[in-house]
Amino acid sequence: MGMKAKIALGAVVGIAVIGTVSANAGSNGKGGGSSASGKGSSASAEHQSGGKKGSGDGKAAARKVAFAGDGEFQVGSDVKPGTYRTSGNTDDMCYWERAKDAKGETDSLLANDNVSGTSYVTVKTTDKIFKSSGCKDWEAVDPKAKGTPASSMDGNGGMFKVGTDVAPGTYRSTGNKDDSCYWERTKDAEHGVDSIIANNNVTGTAVVTISPSDAYFKTTGCGAWKKAS
């Protein structure tokens, strides 16, 4: 089965066929392959993004905003390296970008995405600029934070952290039309070529197994996902 990926260049998102099945199927830009923790970042609250929430242990602490959802930020001074989360975005109006310099040229781009719902992004120490437009405020992600993983997901919910937002297992989504449903299993939040473990564009019913070793699961334009096993 051919692999497909969501490519975002500028503020435009498209779905492209990338070739044969590979653990290195491409995505946005030219990011690295290893996951990074929230180095130098303030901790955020425990979070839950799944459609079906489990029983929590009471009120979560107030989330601490790391930086605004609009602006161009210098990494190291305005934004510290680490992993960040934005949620509550609608209609793909949220756009973010990691860049290796401030020239604003095509070659400056490391990774980017148009977001509906939630997105996680890891900003690396080697990044120079982080851009965000039309997004909800970004919060720092505490790598030690734990959530109550859900057994269902909003099919247009964006990005879910495996083991925190959503439980591993096999999920099923129905009623998808015209390849508008796109899903992606990733090993980190860098959104680079090497970040994708597997992905697909689906018409009709989609079935995917999320492994406990997966870091995140991305879903856009799909029907609601429900855990089958």
JSON list of C-alpha atoms in Angstrom, two decimals:
[
{"chain": "A", "resi": 1, "resn": "MET", "atom": "CA", "xyz": [0.00, 0.00, 0.00]},
{"chain": "A", "resi": 2, "resn": "GLY", "atom": "CA", "xyz": [1.35, 3.39, -0.91]},
{"chain": "A", "resi": 3, "resn": "MET", "atom": "CA", "xyz": [2.08, 5.86, 1.82]},
{"chain": "A", "resi": 4, "resn": "LYS", "atom": "CA", "xyz": [0.63, 9.33, 1.88]},
{"chain": "A", "resi": 5, "resn": "ALA", "atom": "CA", "xyz": [1.49, 12.38, 3.93]},
{"chain": "A", "resi": 6, "resn": "LYS", "atom": "CA", "xyz": [0.15, 15.79, 4.76]},
{"chain": "A", "resi": 7, "resn": "ILE", "atom": "CA", "xyz": [2.46, 18.47, 3.40]},
{"chain": "A", "resi": 8, "resn": "ALA", "atom": "CA", "xyz": [2.21, 22.06, 4.57]},
{"chain": "A", "resi": 9, "resn": "LEU", "atom": "CA", "xyz": [4.13, 24.70, 2.64]},
{"chain": "A", "resi": 10, "resn": "GLY", "atom": "CA", "xyz": [3.54, 28.29, 3.60]},
{"chain": "A", "resi": 11, "resn": "ALA", "atom": "CA", "xyz": [0.04, 28.26, 5.01]},
{"chain": "A", "resi": 12, "resn": "VAL", "atom": "CA", "xyz": [-1.25, 25.72, 2.48]},
{"chain": "A", "resi": 13, "resn": "VAL", "atom": "CA", "xyz": [-1.90, 22.09, 3.33]},
{"chain": "A", "resi": 14, "resn": "GLY", "atom": "CA", "xyz": [-2.14, 19.32, 0.75]},
{"chain": "A", "resi": 15, "resn": "ILE", "atom": "CA", "xyz": [-2.25, 15.54, 0.76]},
{"chain": "A", "resi": 16, "resn": "ALA", "atom": "CA", "xyz": [0.45, 13.90, -1.32]},
{"chain": "A", "resi": 17, "resn": "VAL", "atom": "CA", "xyz": [1.36, 10.33, -2.19]},
{"chain": "A", "resi": 18, "resn": "ILE", "atom": "CA", "xyz": [4.92, 9.70, -1.14]},
{"chain": "A", "resi": 19, "resn": "GLY", "atom": "CA", "xyz": [5.79, 6.23, -2.40]},
{"chain": "A", "resi": 20, "resn": "THR", "atom": "CA", "xyz": [6.04, 2.73, -1.02]},
{"chain": "A", "resi": 21, "resn": "VAL", "atom": "CA", "xyz": [5.44, 1.68, 2.54]},
{"chain": "A", "resi": 22, "resn": "SER", "atom": "CA", "xyz": [8.26, 2.91, 4.76]},
{"chain": "A", "resi": 23, "resn": "ALA", "atom": "CA", "xyz": [8.79, 3.80, 8.39]},
{"chain": "A", "resi": 24, "resn": "ASN", "atom": "CA", "xyz": [10.30, 7.05, 7.06]},
{"chain": "A", "resi": 25, "resn": "ALA", "atom": "CA", "xyz": [7.33, 8.20, 4.98]},
{"chain": "A", "resi": 26, "resn": "GLY", "atom": "CA", "xyz": [7.63, 11.98, 4.65]},
{"chain": "A", "resi": 27, "resn": "SER", "atom": "CA", "xyz": [5.66, 14.76, 6.24]},
{"chain": "A", "resi": 28, "resn": "ASN", "atom": "CA", "xyz": [6.21, 18.47, 6.73]},
{"chain": "A", "resi": 29, "resn": "GLY", "atom": "CA", "xyz": [9.69, 19.84, 6.15]},
{"chain": "A", "resi": 30, "resn": "LYS", "atom": "CA", "xyz": [13.02, 18.29, 7.14]},
{"chain": "A", "resi": 31, "resn": "GLY", "atom": "CA", "xyz": [12.88, 17.67, 10.89]},
{"chain": "A", "resi": 32, "resn": "GLY", "atom": "CA", "xyz": [14.94, 15.24, 12.94]},
{"chain": "A", "resi": 33, "resn": "GLY", "atom": "CA", "xyz": [14.03, 11.89, 14.35]},
{"chain": "A", "resi": 34, "resn": "SER", "atom": "CA", "xyz": [14.41, 11.86, 18.10]},
{"chain": "A", "resi": 35, "resn": "SER", "atom": "CA", "xyz": [11.87, 12.97, 20.63]},
{"chain": "A", "resi": 36, "resn": "ALA", "atom": "CA", "xyz": [12.73, 15.89, 22.89]},
{"chain": "A", "resi": 37, "resn": "SER", "atom": "CA", "xyz": [11.48, 16.62, 26.37]},
{"chain": "A", "resi": 38, "resn": "GLY", "atom": "CA", "xyz": [10.40, 19.98, 27.69]},
{"chain": "A", "resi": 39, "resn": "LYS", "atom": "CA", "xyz": [13.94, 21.18, 28.50]},
{"chain": "A", "resi": 40, "resn": "GLY", "atom": "CA", "xyz": [13.88, 24.54, 30.20]},
{"chain": "A", "resi": 41, "resn": "SER", "atom": "CA", "xyz": [10.10, 24.74, 29.93]},
{"chain": "A", "resi": 42, "resn": "SER", "atom": "CA", "xyz": [7.52, 25.32, 32.61]},
{"chain": "A", "resi": 43, "resn": "ALA", "atom": "CA", "xyz": [5.17, 22.39, 33.25]},
{"chain": "A", "resi": 44, "resn": "SER", "atom": "CA", "xyz": [1.60, 22.38, 32.00]},
{"chain": "A", "resi": 45, "resn": "ALA", "atom": "CA", "xyz": [-1.41, 20.81, 33.63]},
{"chain": "A", "resi": 46, "resn": "GLU", "atom": "CA", "xyz": [-2.50, 17.24, 33.12]},
{"chain": "A", "resi": 47, "resn": "HIS", "atom": "CA", "xyz": [-4.60, 17.14, 29.96]},
{"chain": "A", "resi": 48, "resn": "GLN", "atom": "CA", "xyz": [-7.15, 14.99, 28.18]},
{"chain": "A", "resi": 49, "resn": "SER", "atom": "CA", "xyz": [-8.08, 15.35, 24.52]},
{"chain": "A", "resi": 50, "resn": "GLY", "atom": "CA", "xyz": [-9.88, 12.11, 23.77]},
{"chain": "A", "resi": 51, "resn": "GLY", "atom": "CA", "xyz": [-13.56, 11.99, 22.98]},
{"chain": "A", "resi": 52, "resn": "LYS", "atom": "CA", "xyz": [-14.41, 9.70, 25.89]},
{"chain": "A", "resi": 53, "resn": "LYS", "atom": "CA", "xyz": [-12.77, 10.79, 29.12]},
{"chain": "A", "resi": 54, "resn": "GLY", "atom": "CA", "xyz": [-11.98, 8.41, 31.91]},
{"chain": "A", "resi": 55, "resn": "SER", "atom": "CA", "xyz": [-12.48, 9.21, 35.55]},
{"chain": "A", "resi": 56, "resn": "GLY", "atom": "CA", "xyz": [-9.93, 11.75, 36.74]},
{"chain": "A", "resi": 57, "resn": "ASP", "atom": "CA", "xyz": [-8.74, 12.48, 40.22]},
{"chain": "A", "resi": 58, "resn": "GLY", "atom": "CA", "xyz": [-10.32, 15.92, 40.57]},
{"chain": "A", "resi": 59, "resn": "LYS", "atom": "CA", "xyz": [-9.53, 19.35, 39.23]},
{"chain": "A", "resi": 60, "resn": "ALA", "atom": "CA", "xyz": [-6.44, 19.87, 37.11]},
{"chain": "A", "resi": 61, "resn": "ALA", "atom": "CA", "xyz": [-4.11, 22.72, 37.91]},
{"chain": "A", "resi": 62, "resn": "ALA", "atom": "CA", "xyz": [-4.42, 25.88, 35.84]},
{"chain": "A", "resi": 63, "resn": "ARG", "atom": "CA", "xyz": [-2.42, 25.67, 32.63]},
{"chain": "A", "resi": 64, "resn": "LYS", "atom": "CA", "xyz": [0.48, 28.07, 32.27]},
{"chain": "A", "resi": 65, "resn": "VAL", "atom": "CA", "xyz": [0.75, 29.84, 28.92]},
{"chain": "A", "resi": 66, "resn": "ALA", "atom": "CA", "xyz": [4.27, 29.65, 27.49]},
{"chain": "A", "resi": 67, "resn": "PHE", "atom": "CA", "xyz": [3.73, 32.02, 24.55]},
{"chain": "A", "resi": 68, "resn": "ALA", "atom": "CA", "xyz": [0.95, 33.48, 22.43]},
{"chain": "A", "resi": 69, "resn": "GLY", "atom": "CA", "xyz": [-0.70, 31.85, 19.44]},
{"chain": "A", "resi": 70, "resn": "ASP", "atom": "CA", "xyz": [0.25, 34.74, 17.14]},
{"chain": "A", "resi": 71, "resn": "GLY", "atom": "CA", "xyz": [3.77, 35.94, 16.50]},
{"chain": "A", "resi": 72, "resn": "GLU", "atom": "CA", "xyz": [7.30, 35.14, 15.40]},
{"chain": "A", "resi": 73, "resn": "PHE", "atom": "CA", "xyz": [9.52, 34.03, 18.27]},
{"chain": "A", "resi": 74, "resn": "GLN", "atom": "CA", "xyz": [13.29, 33.61, 18.62]},
{"chain": "A", "resi": 75, "resn": "VAL", "atom": "CA", "xyz": [14.22, 30.21, 20.02]},
{"chain": "A", "resi": 76, "resn": "GLY", "atom": "CA", "xyz": [16.32, 30.54, 23.15]},
{"chain": "A", "resi": 77, "resn": "SER", "atom": "CA", "xyz": [15.08, 33.99, 24.15]},
{"chain": "A", "resi": 78, "resn": "ASP", "atom": "CA", "xyz": [11.34, 34.18, 23.36]},
{"chain": "A", "resi": 79, "resn": "VAL", "atom": "CA", "xyz": [10.75, 30.41, 23.26]},
{"chain": "A", "resi": 80, "resn": "LYS", "atom": "CA", "xyz": [12.83, 27.83, 25.11]},
{"chain": "A", "resi": 81, "resn": "PRO", "atom": "CA", "xyz": [13.49, 24.45, 23.46]},
{"chain": "A", "resi": 82, "resn": "GLY", "atom": "CA", "xyz": [10.93, 21.87, 24.49]},
{"chain": "A", "resi": 83, "resn": "THR", "atom": "CA", "xyz": [7.54, 20.43, 23.56]},
{"chain": "A", "resi": 84, "resn": "TYR", "atom": "CA", "xyz": [4.46, 22.65, 23.43]},
{"chain": "A", "resi": 85, "resn": "ARG", "atom": "CA", "xyz": [0.72, 22.12, 22.97]},
{"chain": "A", "resi": 86, "resn": "THR", "atom": "CA", "xyz": [-2.09, 24.24, 21.54]},
{"chain": "A", "resi": 87, "resn": "SER", "atom": "CA", "xyz": [-5.73, 23.12, 21.69]},
{"chain": "A", "resi": 88, "resn": "GLY", "atom": "CA", "xyz": [-9.20, 24.33, 20.77]},
{"chain": "A", "resi": 89, "resn": "ASN", "atom": "CA", "xyz": [-8.30, 25.39, 17.23]},
{"chain": "A", "resi": 90, "resn": "THR", "atom": "CA", "xyz": [-10.98, 25.23, 14.53]},
{"chain": "A", "resi": 91, "resn": "ASP", "atom": "CA", "xyz": [-11.23, 25.21, 10.72]},
{"chain": "A", "resi": 92, "resn": "ASP", "atom": "CA", "xyz": [-7.48, 24.79, 10.04]},
{"chain": "A", "resi": 93, "resn": "MET", "atom": "CA", "xyz": [-6.95, 28.47, 10.86]},
{"chain": "A", "resi": 94, "resn": "CYS", "atom": "CA", "xyz": [-4.01, 27.72, 13.19]},
{"chain": "A", "resi": 95, "resn": "TYR", "atom": "CA", "xyz": [-0.67, 27.64, 11.35]},
{"chain": "A", "resi": 96, "resn": "TRP", "atom": "CA", "xyz": [2.75, 27.06, 12.93]},
{"chain": "A", "resi": 97, "resn": "GLU", "atom": "CA", "xyz": [6.26, 26.84, 11.56]},
{"chain": "A", "resi": 98, "resn": "ARG", "atom": "CA", "xyz": [9.73, 25.82, 12.75]},
{"chain": "A", "resi": 99, "resn": "ALA", "atom": "CA", "xyz": [12.54, 27.62, 10.90]},
{"chain": "A", "resi": 100, "resn": "LYS", "atom": "CA", "xyz": [16.33, 27.37, 10.86]},
{"chain": "A", "resi": 101, "resn": "ASP", "atom": "CA", "xyz": [16.77, 31.13, 10.32]},
{"chain": "A", "resi": 102, "resn": "ALA", "atom": "CA", "xyz": [14.81, 34.37, 10.03]},
{"chain": "A", "resi": 103, "resn": "LYS", "atom": "CA", "xyz": [15.23, 34.87, 6.27]},
{"chain": "A", "resi": 104, "resn": "GLY", "atom": "CA", "xyz": [11.68, 33.72, 5.54]},
{"chain": "A", "resi": 105, "resn": "GLU", "atom": "CA", "xyz": [12.78, 31.75, 2.49]},
{"chain": "A", "resi": 106, "resn": "THR", "atom": "CA", "xyz": [11.59, 28.30, 1.45]},
{"chain": "A", "resi": 107, "resn": "ASP", "atom": "CA", "xyz": [14.91, 26.79, 2.55]},
{"chain": "A", "resi": 108, "resn": "SER", "atom": "CA", "xyz": [14.41, 28.29, 6.01]},
{"chain": "A", "resi": 109, "resn": "LEU", "atom": "CA", "xyz": [11.50, 25.95, 6.72]},
{"chain": "A", "resi": 110, "resn": "LEU", "atom": "CA", "xyz": [12.11, 22.91, 8.92]},
{"chain": "A", "resi": 111, "resn": "ALA", "atom": "CA", "xyz": [8.51, 21.82, 9.58]},
{"chain": "A", "resi": 112, "resn": "ASN", "atom": "CA", "xyz": [5.01, 23.31, 9.61]},
{"chain": "A", "resi": 113, "resn": "ASP", "atom": "CA", "xyz": [1.33, 22.46, 9.76]},
{"chain": "A", "resi": 114, "resn": "ASN", "atom": "CA", "xyz": [-2.20, 23.80, 9.56]},
{"chain": "A", "resi": 115, "resn": "VAL", "atom": "CA", "xyz": [-4.02, 22.65, 12.68]},
{"chain": "A", "resi": 116, "resn": "SER", "atom": "CA", "xyz": [-7.61, 21.78, 13.44]},
{"chain": "A", "resi": 117, "resn": "GLY", "atom": "CA", "xyz": [-8.05, 20.83, 17.08]},
{"chain": "A", "resi": 118, "resn": "THR", "atom": "CA", "xyz": [-4.86, 20.11, 19.03]},
{"chain": "A", "resi": 119, "resn": "SER", "atom": "CA", "xyz": [-1.22, 20.16, 18.01]},
{"chain": "A", "resi": 120, "resn": "TYR", "atom": "CA", "xyz": [1.99, 19.24, 19.81]},
{"chain": "A", "resi": 121, "resn": "VAL", "atom": "CA", "xyz": [5.30, 20.63, 18.53]},
{"chain": "A", "resi": 122, "resn": "THR", "atom": "CA", "xyz": [8.83, 20.02, 19.74]},
{"chain": "A", "resi": 123, "resn": "VAL", "atom": "CA", "xyz": [11.08, 23.06, 19.32]},
{"chain": "A", "resi": 124, "resn": "LYS", "atom": "CA", "xyz": [14.73, 21.97, 19.13]},
{"chain": "A", "resi": 125, "resn": "THR", "atom": "CA", "xyz": [17.82, 23.77, 20.40]},
{"chain": "A", "resi": 126, "resn": "THR", "atom": "CA", "xyz": [19.02, 24.07, 16.79]},
{"chain": "A", "resi": 127, "resn": "ASP", "atom": "CA", "xyz": [15.83, 25.88, 15.68]},
{"chain": "A", "resi": 128, "resn": "LYS", "atom": "CA", "xyz": [16.10, 29.65, 15.34]},
{"chain": "A", "resi": 129, "resn": "ILE", "atom": "CA", "xyz": [12.53, 30.85, 14.77]},
{"chain": "A", "resi": 130, "resn": "PHE", "atom": "CA", "xyz": [9.08, 29.56, 15.74]},
{"chain": "A", "resi": 131, "resn": "LYS", "atom": "CA", "xyz": [6.10, 31.16, 13.98]},
{"chain": "A", "resi": 132, "resn": "SER", "atom": "CA", "xyz": [2.46, 30.83, 15.04]},
{"chain": "A", "resi": 133, "resn": "SER", "atom": "CA", "xyz": [-0.58, 32.37, 13.40]},
{"chain": "A", "resi": 134, "resn": "GLY", "atom": "CA", "xyz": [-4.25, 32.08, 14.37]},
{"chain": "A", "resi": 135, "resn": "CYS", "atom": "CA", "xyz": [-3.54, 29.50, 17.08]},
{"chain": "A", "resi": 136, "resn": "LYS", "atom": "CA", "xyz": [-4.72, 29.31, 20.66]},
{"chain": "A", "resi": 137, "resn": "ASP", "atom": "CA", "xyz": [-2.00, 30.07, 23.22]},
{"chain": "A", "resi": 138, "resn": "TRP", "atom": "CA", "xyz": [0.77, 27.49, 23.53]},
{"chain": "A", "resi": 139, "resn": "GLU", "atom": "CA", "xyz": [1.45, 25.74, 26.84]},
{"chain": "A", "resi": 140, "resn": "ALA", "atom": "CA", "xyz": [4.62, 23.88, 27.82]},
{"chain": "A", "resi": 141, "resn": "VAL", "atom": "CA", "xyz": [4.22, 20.12, 28.10]},
{"chain": "A", "resi": 142, "resn": "ASP", "atom": "CA", "xyz": [5.56, 18.44, 31.20]},
{"chain": "A", "resi": 143, "resn": "PRO", "atom": "CA", "xyz": [7.09, 15.14, 29.97]},
{"chain": "A", "resi": 144, "resn": "LYS", "atom": "CA", "xyz": [6.27, 13.57, 33.35]},
{"chain": "A", "resi": 145, "resn": "ALA", "atom": "CA", "xyz": [2.59, 14.63, 33.33]},
{"chain": "A", "resi": 146, "resn": "LYS", "atom": "CA", "xyz": [0.05, 11.82, 33.25]},
{"chain": "A", "resi": 147, "resn": "GLY", "atom": "CA", "xyz": [-3.52, 11.85, 31.98]},
{"chain": "A", "resi": 148, "resn": "THR", "atom": "CA", "xyz": [-6.41, 9.39, 31.84]},
{"chain": "A", "resi": 149, "resn": "PRO", "atom": "CA", "xyz": [-6.20, 7.98, 28.29]},
{"chain": "A", "resi": 150, "resn": "ALA", "atom": "CA", "xyz": [-9.47, 7.94, 26.35]},
{"chain": "A", "resi": 151, "resn": "SER", "atom": "CA", "xyz": [-10.85, 5.07, 24.28]},
{"chain": "A", "resi": 152, "resn": "SER", "atom": "CA", "xyz": [-12.30, 7.29, 21.55]},
{"chain": "A", "resi": 153, "resn": "MET", "atom": "CA", "xyz": [-11.17, 10.35, 19.59]},
{"chain": "A", "resi": 154, "resn": "ASP", "atom": "CA", "xyz": [-12.68, 13.24, 17.66]},
{"chain": "A", "resi": 155, "resn": "GLY", "atom": "CA", "xyz": [-11.83, 12.40, 14.04]},
{"chain": "A", "resi": 156, "resn": "ASN", "atom": "CA", "xyz": [-10.91, 16.04, 13.39]},
{"chain": "A", "resi": 157, "resn": "GLY", "atom": "CA", "xyz": [-9.29, 16.49, 16.80]},
{"chain": "A", "resi": 158, "resn": "GLY", "atom": "CA", "xyz": [-5.73, 16.89, 15.55]},
{"chain": "A", "resi": 159, "resn": "MET", "atom": "CA", "xyz": [-2.93, 15.35, 17.58]},
{"chain": "A", "resi": 160, "resn": "PHE", "atom": "CA", "xyz": [-3.27, 13.03, 20.58]},
{"chain": "A", "resi": 161, "resn": "LYS", "atom": "CA", "xyz": [-0.46, 11.97, 22.92]},
{"chain": "A", "resi": 162, "resn": "VAL", "atom": "CA", "xyz": [-0.47, 8.19, 23.22]},
{"chain": "A", "resi": 163, "resn": "GLY", "atom": "CA", "xyz": [-0.81, 6.99, 26.79]},
{"chain": "A", "resi": 164, "resn": "THR", "atom": "CA", "xyz": [-1.89, 10.44, 28.00]},
{"chain": "A", "resi": 165, "resn": "ASP", "atom": "CA", "xyz": [-4.70, 11.62, 25.72]},
{"chain": "A", "resi": 166, "resn": "VAL", "atom": "CA", "xyz": [-5.55, 8.30, 24.07]},
{"chain": "A", "resi": 167, "resn": "ALA", "atom": "CA", "xyz": [-4.94, 4.66, 25.01]},
{"chain": "A", "resi": 168, "resn": "PRO", "atom": "CA", "xyz": [-3.03, 2.30, 22.68]},
{"chain": "A", "resi": 169, "resn": "GLY", "atom": "CA", "xyz": [-5.14, -0.23, 20.79]},
{"chain": "A", "resi": 170, "resn": "THR", "atom": "CA", "xyz": [-7.01, -0.78, 17.54]},
{"chain": "A", "resi": 171, "resn": "TYR", "atom": "CA", "xyz": [-9.42, 1.98, 16.53]},
{"chain": "A", "resi": 172, "resn": "ARG", "atom": "CA", "xyz": [-12.13, 2.18, 13.85]},
{"chain": "A", "resi": 173, "resn": "SER", "atom": "CA", "xyz": [-13.54, 5.23, 12.03]},
{"chain": "A", "resi": 174, "resn": "THR", "atom": "CA", "xyz": [-16.51, 5.00, 9.64]},
{"chain": "A", "resi": 175, "resn": "GLY", "atom": "CA", "xyz": [-18.29, 7.23, 7.13]},
{"chain": "A", "resi": 176, "resn": "ASN", "atom": "CA", "xyz": [-15.19, 8.82, 5.60]},
{"chain": "A", "resi": 177, "resn": "LYS", "atom": "CA", "xyz": [-15.58, 10.31, 2.11]},
{"chain": "A", "resi": 178, "resn": "ASP", "atom": "CA", "xyz": [-13.32, 11.31, -0.78]},
{"chain": "A", "resi": 179, "resn": "ASP", "atom": "CA", "xyz": [-9.96, 10.65, 0.92]},
{"chain": "A", "resi": 180, "resn": "SER", "atom": "CA", "xyz": [-10.70, 13.52, 3.31]},
{"chain": "A", "resi": 181, "resn": "CYS", "atom": "CA", "xyz": [-9.79, 11.38, 6.31]},
{"chain": "A", "resi": 182, "resn": "TYR", "atom": "CA", "xyz": [-6.06, 11.47, 7.07]},
{"chain": "A", "resi": 183, "resn": "TRP", "atom": "CA", "xyz": [-4.38, 9.67, 9.97]},
{"chain": "A", "resi": 184, "resn": "GLU", "atom": "CA", "xyz": [-0.77, 9.46, 11.10]},
{"chain": "A", "resi": 185, "resn": "ARG", "atom": "CA", "xyz": [1.22, 7.55, 13.72]},
{"chain": "A", "resi": 186, "resn": "THR", "atom": "CA", "xyz": [4.36, 9.39, 14.82]},
{"chain": "A", "resi": 187, "resn": "LYS", "atom": "CA", "xyz": [7.40, 8.74, 16.98]},
{"chain": "A", "resi": 188, "resn": "ASP", "atom": "CA", "xyz": [7.85, 12.37, 18.07]},
{"chain": "A", "resi": 189, "resn": "ALA", "atom": "CA", "xyz": [6.40, 15.88, 17.73]},
{"chain": "A", "resi": 190, "resn": "GLU", "atom": "CA", "xyz": [9.06, 17.30, 15.42]},
{"chain": "A", "resi": 191, "resn": "HIS", "atom": "CA", "xyz": [6.85, 16.80, 12.32]},
{"chain": "A", "resi": 192, "resn": "GLY", "atom": "CA", "xyz": [9.85, 15.92, 10.19]},
{"chain": "A", "resi": 193, "resn": "VAL", "atom": "CA", "xyz": [10.42, 13.38, 7.43]},
{"chain": "A", "resi": 194, "resn": "ASP", "atom": "CA", "xyz": [11.60, 10.81, 9.96]},
{"chain": "A", "resi": 195, "resn": "SER", "atom": "CA", "xyz": [8.80, 11.46, 12.45]},
{"chain": "A", "resi": 196, "resn": "ILE", "atom": "CA", "xyz": [6.14, 9.40, 10.67]},
{"chain": "A", "resi": 197, "resn": "ILE", "atom": "CA", "xyz": [5.82, 5.71, 11.50]},
{"chain": "A", "resi": 198, "resn": "ALA", "atom": "CA", "xyz": [2.77, 5.16, 9.23]},
{"chain": "A", "resi": 199, "resn": "ASN", "atom": "CA", "xyz": [-0.02, 7.21, 7.66]},
{"chain": "A", "resi": 200, "resn": "ASN", "atom": "CA", "xyz": [-2.88, 7.03, 5.17]},
{"chain": "A", "resi": 201, "resn": "ASN", "atom": "CA", "xyz": [-5.74, 8.84, 3.45]},
{"chain": "A", "resi": 202, "resn": "VAL", "atom": "CA", "xyz": [-8.97, 6.88, 3.82]},
{"chain": "A", "resi": 203, "resn": "THR", "atom": "CA", "xyz": [-12.31, 6.63, 2.03]},
{"chain": "A", "resi": 204, "resn": "GLY", "atom": "CA", "xyz": [-14.94, 4.56, 3.84]},
{"chain": "A", "resi": 205, "resn": "THR", "atom": "CA", "xyz": [-13.97, 2.67, 6.98]},
{"chain": "A", "resi": 206, "resn": "ALA", "atom": "CA", "xyz": [-10.54, 3.18, 8.56]},
{"chain": "A", "resi": 207, "resn": "VAL", "atom": "CA", "xyz": [-8.90, 0.76, 10.98]},
{"chain": "A", "resi": 208, "resn": "VAL", "atom": "CA", "xyz": [-5.57, 1.48, 12.65]},
{"chain": "A", "resi": 209, "resn": "THR", "atom": "CA", "xyz": [-3.64, 0.00, 15.55]},
{"chain": "A", "resi": 210, "resn": "ILE", "atom": "CA", "xyz": [-1.89, 2.53, 17.79]},
{"chain": "A", "resi": 211, "resn": "SER", "atom": "CA", "xyz": [1.13, 0.94, 19.45]},
{"chain": "A", "resi": 212, "resn": "PRO", "atom": "CA", "xyz": [2.15, 1.66, 23.06]},
{"chain": "A", "resi": 213, "resn": "SER", "atom": "CA", "xyz": [5.52, 2.73, 21.65]},
{"chain": "A", "resi": 214, "resn": "ASP", "atom": "CA", "xyz": [3.92, 5.39, 19.40]},
{"chain": "A", "resi": 215, "resn": "ALA", "atom": "CA", "xyz": [4.37, 8.92, 20.71]},
{"chain": "A", "resi": 216, "resn": "TYR", "atom": "CA", "xyz": [1.40, 10.64, 19.00]},
{"chain": "A", "resi": 217, "resn": "PHE", "atom": "CA", "xyz": [-1.59, 9.94, 16.75]},
{"chain": "A", "resi": 218, "resn": "LYS", "atom": "CA", "xyz": [-2.82, 12.59, 14.30]},
{"chain": "A", "resi": 219, "resn": "THR", "atom": "CA", "xyz": [-6.30, 12.60, 12.74]},
{"chain": "A", "resi": 220, "resn": "THR", "atom": "CA", "xyz": [-7.86, 15.14, 10.37]},
{"chain": "A", "resi": 221, "resn": "GLY", "atom": "CA", "xyz": [-11.21, 15.06, 8.57]},
{"chain": "A", "resi": 222, "resn": "CYS", "atom": "CA", "xyz": [-12.14, 11.59, 9.83]},
{"chain": "A", "resi": 223, "resn": "GLY", "atom": "CA", "xyz": [-15.26, 10.23, 11.46]},
{"chain": "A", "resi": 224, "resn": "ALA", "atom": "CA", "xyz": [-15.01, 9.65, 15.21]},
{"chain": "A", "resi": 225, "resn": "TRP", "atom": "CA", "xyz": [-12.57, 6.92, 16.22]},
{"chain": "A", "resi": 226, "resn": "LYS", "atom": "CA", "xyz": [-13.71, 4.24, 18.66]},
{"chain": "A", "resi": 227, "resn": "LYS", "atom": "CA", "xyz": [-11.50, 1.62, 20.23]},
{"chain": "A", "resi": 228, "resn": "ALA", "atom": "CA", "xyz": [-12.28, -1.86, 18.97]},
{"chain": "A", "resi": 229, "resn": "SER", "atom": "CA", "xyz": [-9.65, -3.75, 20.95]}
]
